[in-house]
Coordinates of C-alpha atoms in Angstrom, one line a residue:
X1 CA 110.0 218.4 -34.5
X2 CA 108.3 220.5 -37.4
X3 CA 106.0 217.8 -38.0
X4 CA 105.1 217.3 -34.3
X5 CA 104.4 220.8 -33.9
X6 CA 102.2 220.6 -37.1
X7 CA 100.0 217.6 -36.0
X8 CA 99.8 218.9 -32.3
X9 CA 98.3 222.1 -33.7
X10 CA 95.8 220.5 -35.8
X11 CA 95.4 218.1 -32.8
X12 CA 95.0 220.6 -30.1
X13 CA 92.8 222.7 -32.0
X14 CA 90.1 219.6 -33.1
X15 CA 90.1 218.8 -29.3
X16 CA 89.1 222.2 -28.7
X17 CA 86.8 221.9 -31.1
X18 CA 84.9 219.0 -29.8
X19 CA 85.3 220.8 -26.2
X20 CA 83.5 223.9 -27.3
X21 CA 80.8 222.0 -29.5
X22 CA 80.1 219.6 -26.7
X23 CA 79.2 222.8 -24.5
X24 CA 77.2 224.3 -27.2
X25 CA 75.1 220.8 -27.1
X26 CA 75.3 221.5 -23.2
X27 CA 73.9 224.7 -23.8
X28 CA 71.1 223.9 -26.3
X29 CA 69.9 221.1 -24.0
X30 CA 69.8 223.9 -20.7
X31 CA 67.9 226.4 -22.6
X32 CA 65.2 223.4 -23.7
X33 CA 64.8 222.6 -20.1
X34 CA 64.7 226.5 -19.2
X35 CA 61.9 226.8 -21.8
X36 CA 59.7 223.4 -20.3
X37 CA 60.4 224.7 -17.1
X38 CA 59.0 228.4 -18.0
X39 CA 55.7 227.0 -19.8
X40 CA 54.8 225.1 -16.4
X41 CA 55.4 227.8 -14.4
X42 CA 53.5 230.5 -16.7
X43 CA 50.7 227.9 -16.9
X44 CA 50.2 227.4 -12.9
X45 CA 51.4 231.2 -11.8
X46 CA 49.6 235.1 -11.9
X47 CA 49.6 235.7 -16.0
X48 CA 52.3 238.8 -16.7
X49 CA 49.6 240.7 -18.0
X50 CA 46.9 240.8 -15.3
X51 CA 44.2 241.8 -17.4
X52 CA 43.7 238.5 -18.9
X53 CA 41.9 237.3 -16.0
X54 CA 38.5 239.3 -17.7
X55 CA 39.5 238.9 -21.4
X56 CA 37.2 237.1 -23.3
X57 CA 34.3 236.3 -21.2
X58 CA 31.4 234.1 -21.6
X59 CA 27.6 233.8 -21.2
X60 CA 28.1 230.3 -19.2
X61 CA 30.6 229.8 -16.6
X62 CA 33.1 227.6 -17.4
X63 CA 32.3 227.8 -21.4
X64 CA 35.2 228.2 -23.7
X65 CA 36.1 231.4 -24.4
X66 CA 36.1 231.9 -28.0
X67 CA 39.1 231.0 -30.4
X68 CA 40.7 234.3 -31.2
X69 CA 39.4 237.1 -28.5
X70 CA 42.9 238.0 -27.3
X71 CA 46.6 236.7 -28.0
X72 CA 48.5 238.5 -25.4
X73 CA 52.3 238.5 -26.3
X74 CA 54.6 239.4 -23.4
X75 CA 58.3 240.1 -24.7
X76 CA 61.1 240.5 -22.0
X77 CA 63.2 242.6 -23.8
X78 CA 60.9 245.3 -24.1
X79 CA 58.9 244.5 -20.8
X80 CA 55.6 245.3 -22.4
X81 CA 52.4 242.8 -23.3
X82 CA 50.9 243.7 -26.5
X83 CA 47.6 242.3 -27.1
X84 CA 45.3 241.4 -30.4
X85 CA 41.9 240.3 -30.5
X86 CA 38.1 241.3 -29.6
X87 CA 38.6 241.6 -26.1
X88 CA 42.2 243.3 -25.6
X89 CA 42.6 245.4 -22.6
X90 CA 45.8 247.7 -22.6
X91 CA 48.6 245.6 -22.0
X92 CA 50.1 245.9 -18.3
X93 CA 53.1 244.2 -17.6
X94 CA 53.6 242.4 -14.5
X95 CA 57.7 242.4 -13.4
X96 CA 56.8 240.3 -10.3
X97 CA 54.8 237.7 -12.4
X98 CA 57.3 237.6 -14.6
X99 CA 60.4 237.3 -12.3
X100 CA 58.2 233.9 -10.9
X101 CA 58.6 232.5 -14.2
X102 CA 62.0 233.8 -15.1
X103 CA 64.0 233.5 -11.1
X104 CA 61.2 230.9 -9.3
X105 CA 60.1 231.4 -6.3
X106 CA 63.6 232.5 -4.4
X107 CA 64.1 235.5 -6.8
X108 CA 67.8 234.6 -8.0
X109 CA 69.2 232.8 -10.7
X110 CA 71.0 229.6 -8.8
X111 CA 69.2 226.8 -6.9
X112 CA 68.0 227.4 -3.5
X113 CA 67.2 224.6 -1.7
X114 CA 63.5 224.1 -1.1
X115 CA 62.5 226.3 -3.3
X116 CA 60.6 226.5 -7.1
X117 CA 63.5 226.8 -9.6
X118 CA 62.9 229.0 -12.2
X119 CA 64.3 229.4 -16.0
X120 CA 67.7 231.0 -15.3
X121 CA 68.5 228.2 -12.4
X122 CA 68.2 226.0 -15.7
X123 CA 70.4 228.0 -17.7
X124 CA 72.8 230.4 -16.3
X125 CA 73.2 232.3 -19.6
X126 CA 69.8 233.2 -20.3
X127 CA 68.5 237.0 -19.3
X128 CA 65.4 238.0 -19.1
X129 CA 65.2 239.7 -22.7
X130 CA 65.9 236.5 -24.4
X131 CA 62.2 235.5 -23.0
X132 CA 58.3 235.5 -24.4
X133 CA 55.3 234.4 -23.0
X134 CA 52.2 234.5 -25.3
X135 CA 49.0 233.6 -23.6
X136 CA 46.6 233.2 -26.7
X137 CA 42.8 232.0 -26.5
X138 CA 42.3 228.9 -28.2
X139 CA 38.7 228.0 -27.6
X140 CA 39.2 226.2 -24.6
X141 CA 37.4 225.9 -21.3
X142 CA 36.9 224.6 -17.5
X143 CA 33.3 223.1 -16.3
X144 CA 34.4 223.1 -12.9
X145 CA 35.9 227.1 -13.1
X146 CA 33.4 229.3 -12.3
X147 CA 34.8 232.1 -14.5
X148 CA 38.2 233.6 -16.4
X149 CA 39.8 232.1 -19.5
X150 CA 42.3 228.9 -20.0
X151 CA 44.7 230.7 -22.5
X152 CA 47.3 228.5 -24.0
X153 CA 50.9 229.4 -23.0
X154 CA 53.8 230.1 -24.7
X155 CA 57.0 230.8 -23.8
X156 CA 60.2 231.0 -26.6
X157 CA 63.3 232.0 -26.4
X158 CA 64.9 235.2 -29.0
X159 CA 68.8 235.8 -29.4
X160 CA 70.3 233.4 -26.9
X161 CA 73.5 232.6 -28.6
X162 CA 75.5 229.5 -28.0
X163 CA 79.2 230.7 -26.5
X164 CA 82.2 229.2 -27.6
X165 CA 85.5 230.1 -25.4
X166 CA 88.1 228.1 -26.8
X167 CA 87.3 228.6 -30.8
X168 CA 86.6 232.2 -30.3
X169 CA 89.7 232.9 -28.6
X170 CA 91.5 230.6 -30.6
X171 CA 90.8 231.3 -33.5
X172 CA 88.4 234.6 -33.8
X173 CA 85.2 232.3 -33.6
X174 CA 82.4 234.1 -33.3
X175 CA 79.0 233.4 -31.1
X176 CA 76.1 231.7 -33.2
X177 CA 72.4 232.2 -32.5
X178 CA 70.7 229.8 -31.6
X179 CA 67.4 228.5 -33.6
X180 CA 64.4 230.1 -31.8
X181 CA 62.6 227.1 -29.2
X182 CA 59.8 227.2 -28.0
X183 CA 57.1 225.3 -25.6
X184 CA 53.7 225.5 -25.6
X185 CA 51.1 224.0 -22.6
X186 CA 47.6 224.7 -21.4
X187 CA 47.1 226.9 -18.7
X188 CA 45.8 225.4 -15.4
X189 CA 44.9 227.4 -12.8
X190 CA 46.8 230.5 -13.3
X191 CA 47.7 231.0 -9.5
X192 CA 51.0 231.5 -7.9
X193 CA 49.9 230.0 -5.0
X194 CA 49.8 226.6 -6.6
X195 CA 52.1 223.6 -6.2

């Protein structure tokens, strides 16, 4: 009997184990797709900060605007877009652009049927201070766009950690960060109205 309850200790507590580290595989694999899922939406929705829309301009429409005129970095946590570069304008944050990207287009974490998920309908954990979007000039440009800038579009993810509930109840196991992801696209037409 003292050996059976030594070996289903150790037993119970490896099972556990594997439990908790198969949801933290779970978890790493959500916040991936959350990640995808906000680049394509930041790359075909209204930037968070508006004022990138005359940043960087150029003598032909259409041209590339230079490599370098503005790196807008938009940080959820402190709901704020900084910017560097030639052409900066005073960062203005936009919570409605960003709640696009973040909730999709029904406003709420949770899928709605027949509507545009957003990142936290891909992982419930996520809030909206674990999220940046950088929209950085690259040197890049339309022919057929008349005017404004194709930025390329990052969004990464800061201090998600992965949860554990039956390790850290267990046994005092404590949430880990997670390694900072990231995904990184071109932006298209920068519109919210588009599919």
């Amino acid at each position: 009997m003292v050996e059976m309850t030594i070996v289903s200790t150790l037993l119970f507590a490896l099972v556990l184990g594997f439990v908790d580290f198969g949801f933290a595989f779970f978890q790493w694999n959500a916040a991936t797709k959350a990640v995808q899922v906000g680049a394509r939406l930041a790359s075909i929705s209204d930037p968070i900060a508006p004022q990138i829309s005359t940043a960087g301009p150029t003598a032909t429409p259409g041209a590339p605007v230079a490599a370098g005129s503005f790196a807008y970095v938009c940080n959820g946590a402190t709901s704020t877009c900084t910017c560097t570069g030639a052409y900066c304008v005073a960062g203005v944050w936009s919570a409605a652009n960003f709640n696009r990207i973040y909730y999709g287009d029904d406003g709420v974490c949770g899928p709605v049927a027949g509507s545009r998920p957003g990142m936290c309908d891909f992982y419930s954990f996520l809030q909206p201070a674990n999220v940046v979007v950088t929209y950085t000039a690259t040197g890049l440009g339309y022919q057929t766009r008349a005017g404004g800038p194709v930025p390329t579009i990052t969004v990464s993810l800061q201090n998600v950690p992965f949860h554990f509930f039956f390790l850290q109840g267990l046994m005092g196991f404590a949430d880990i960060t997670m390694p900072s992801m990231l995904s990184t696209v071109t932006g298209e037409d920068l519109k919210s109205t588009s599919p």
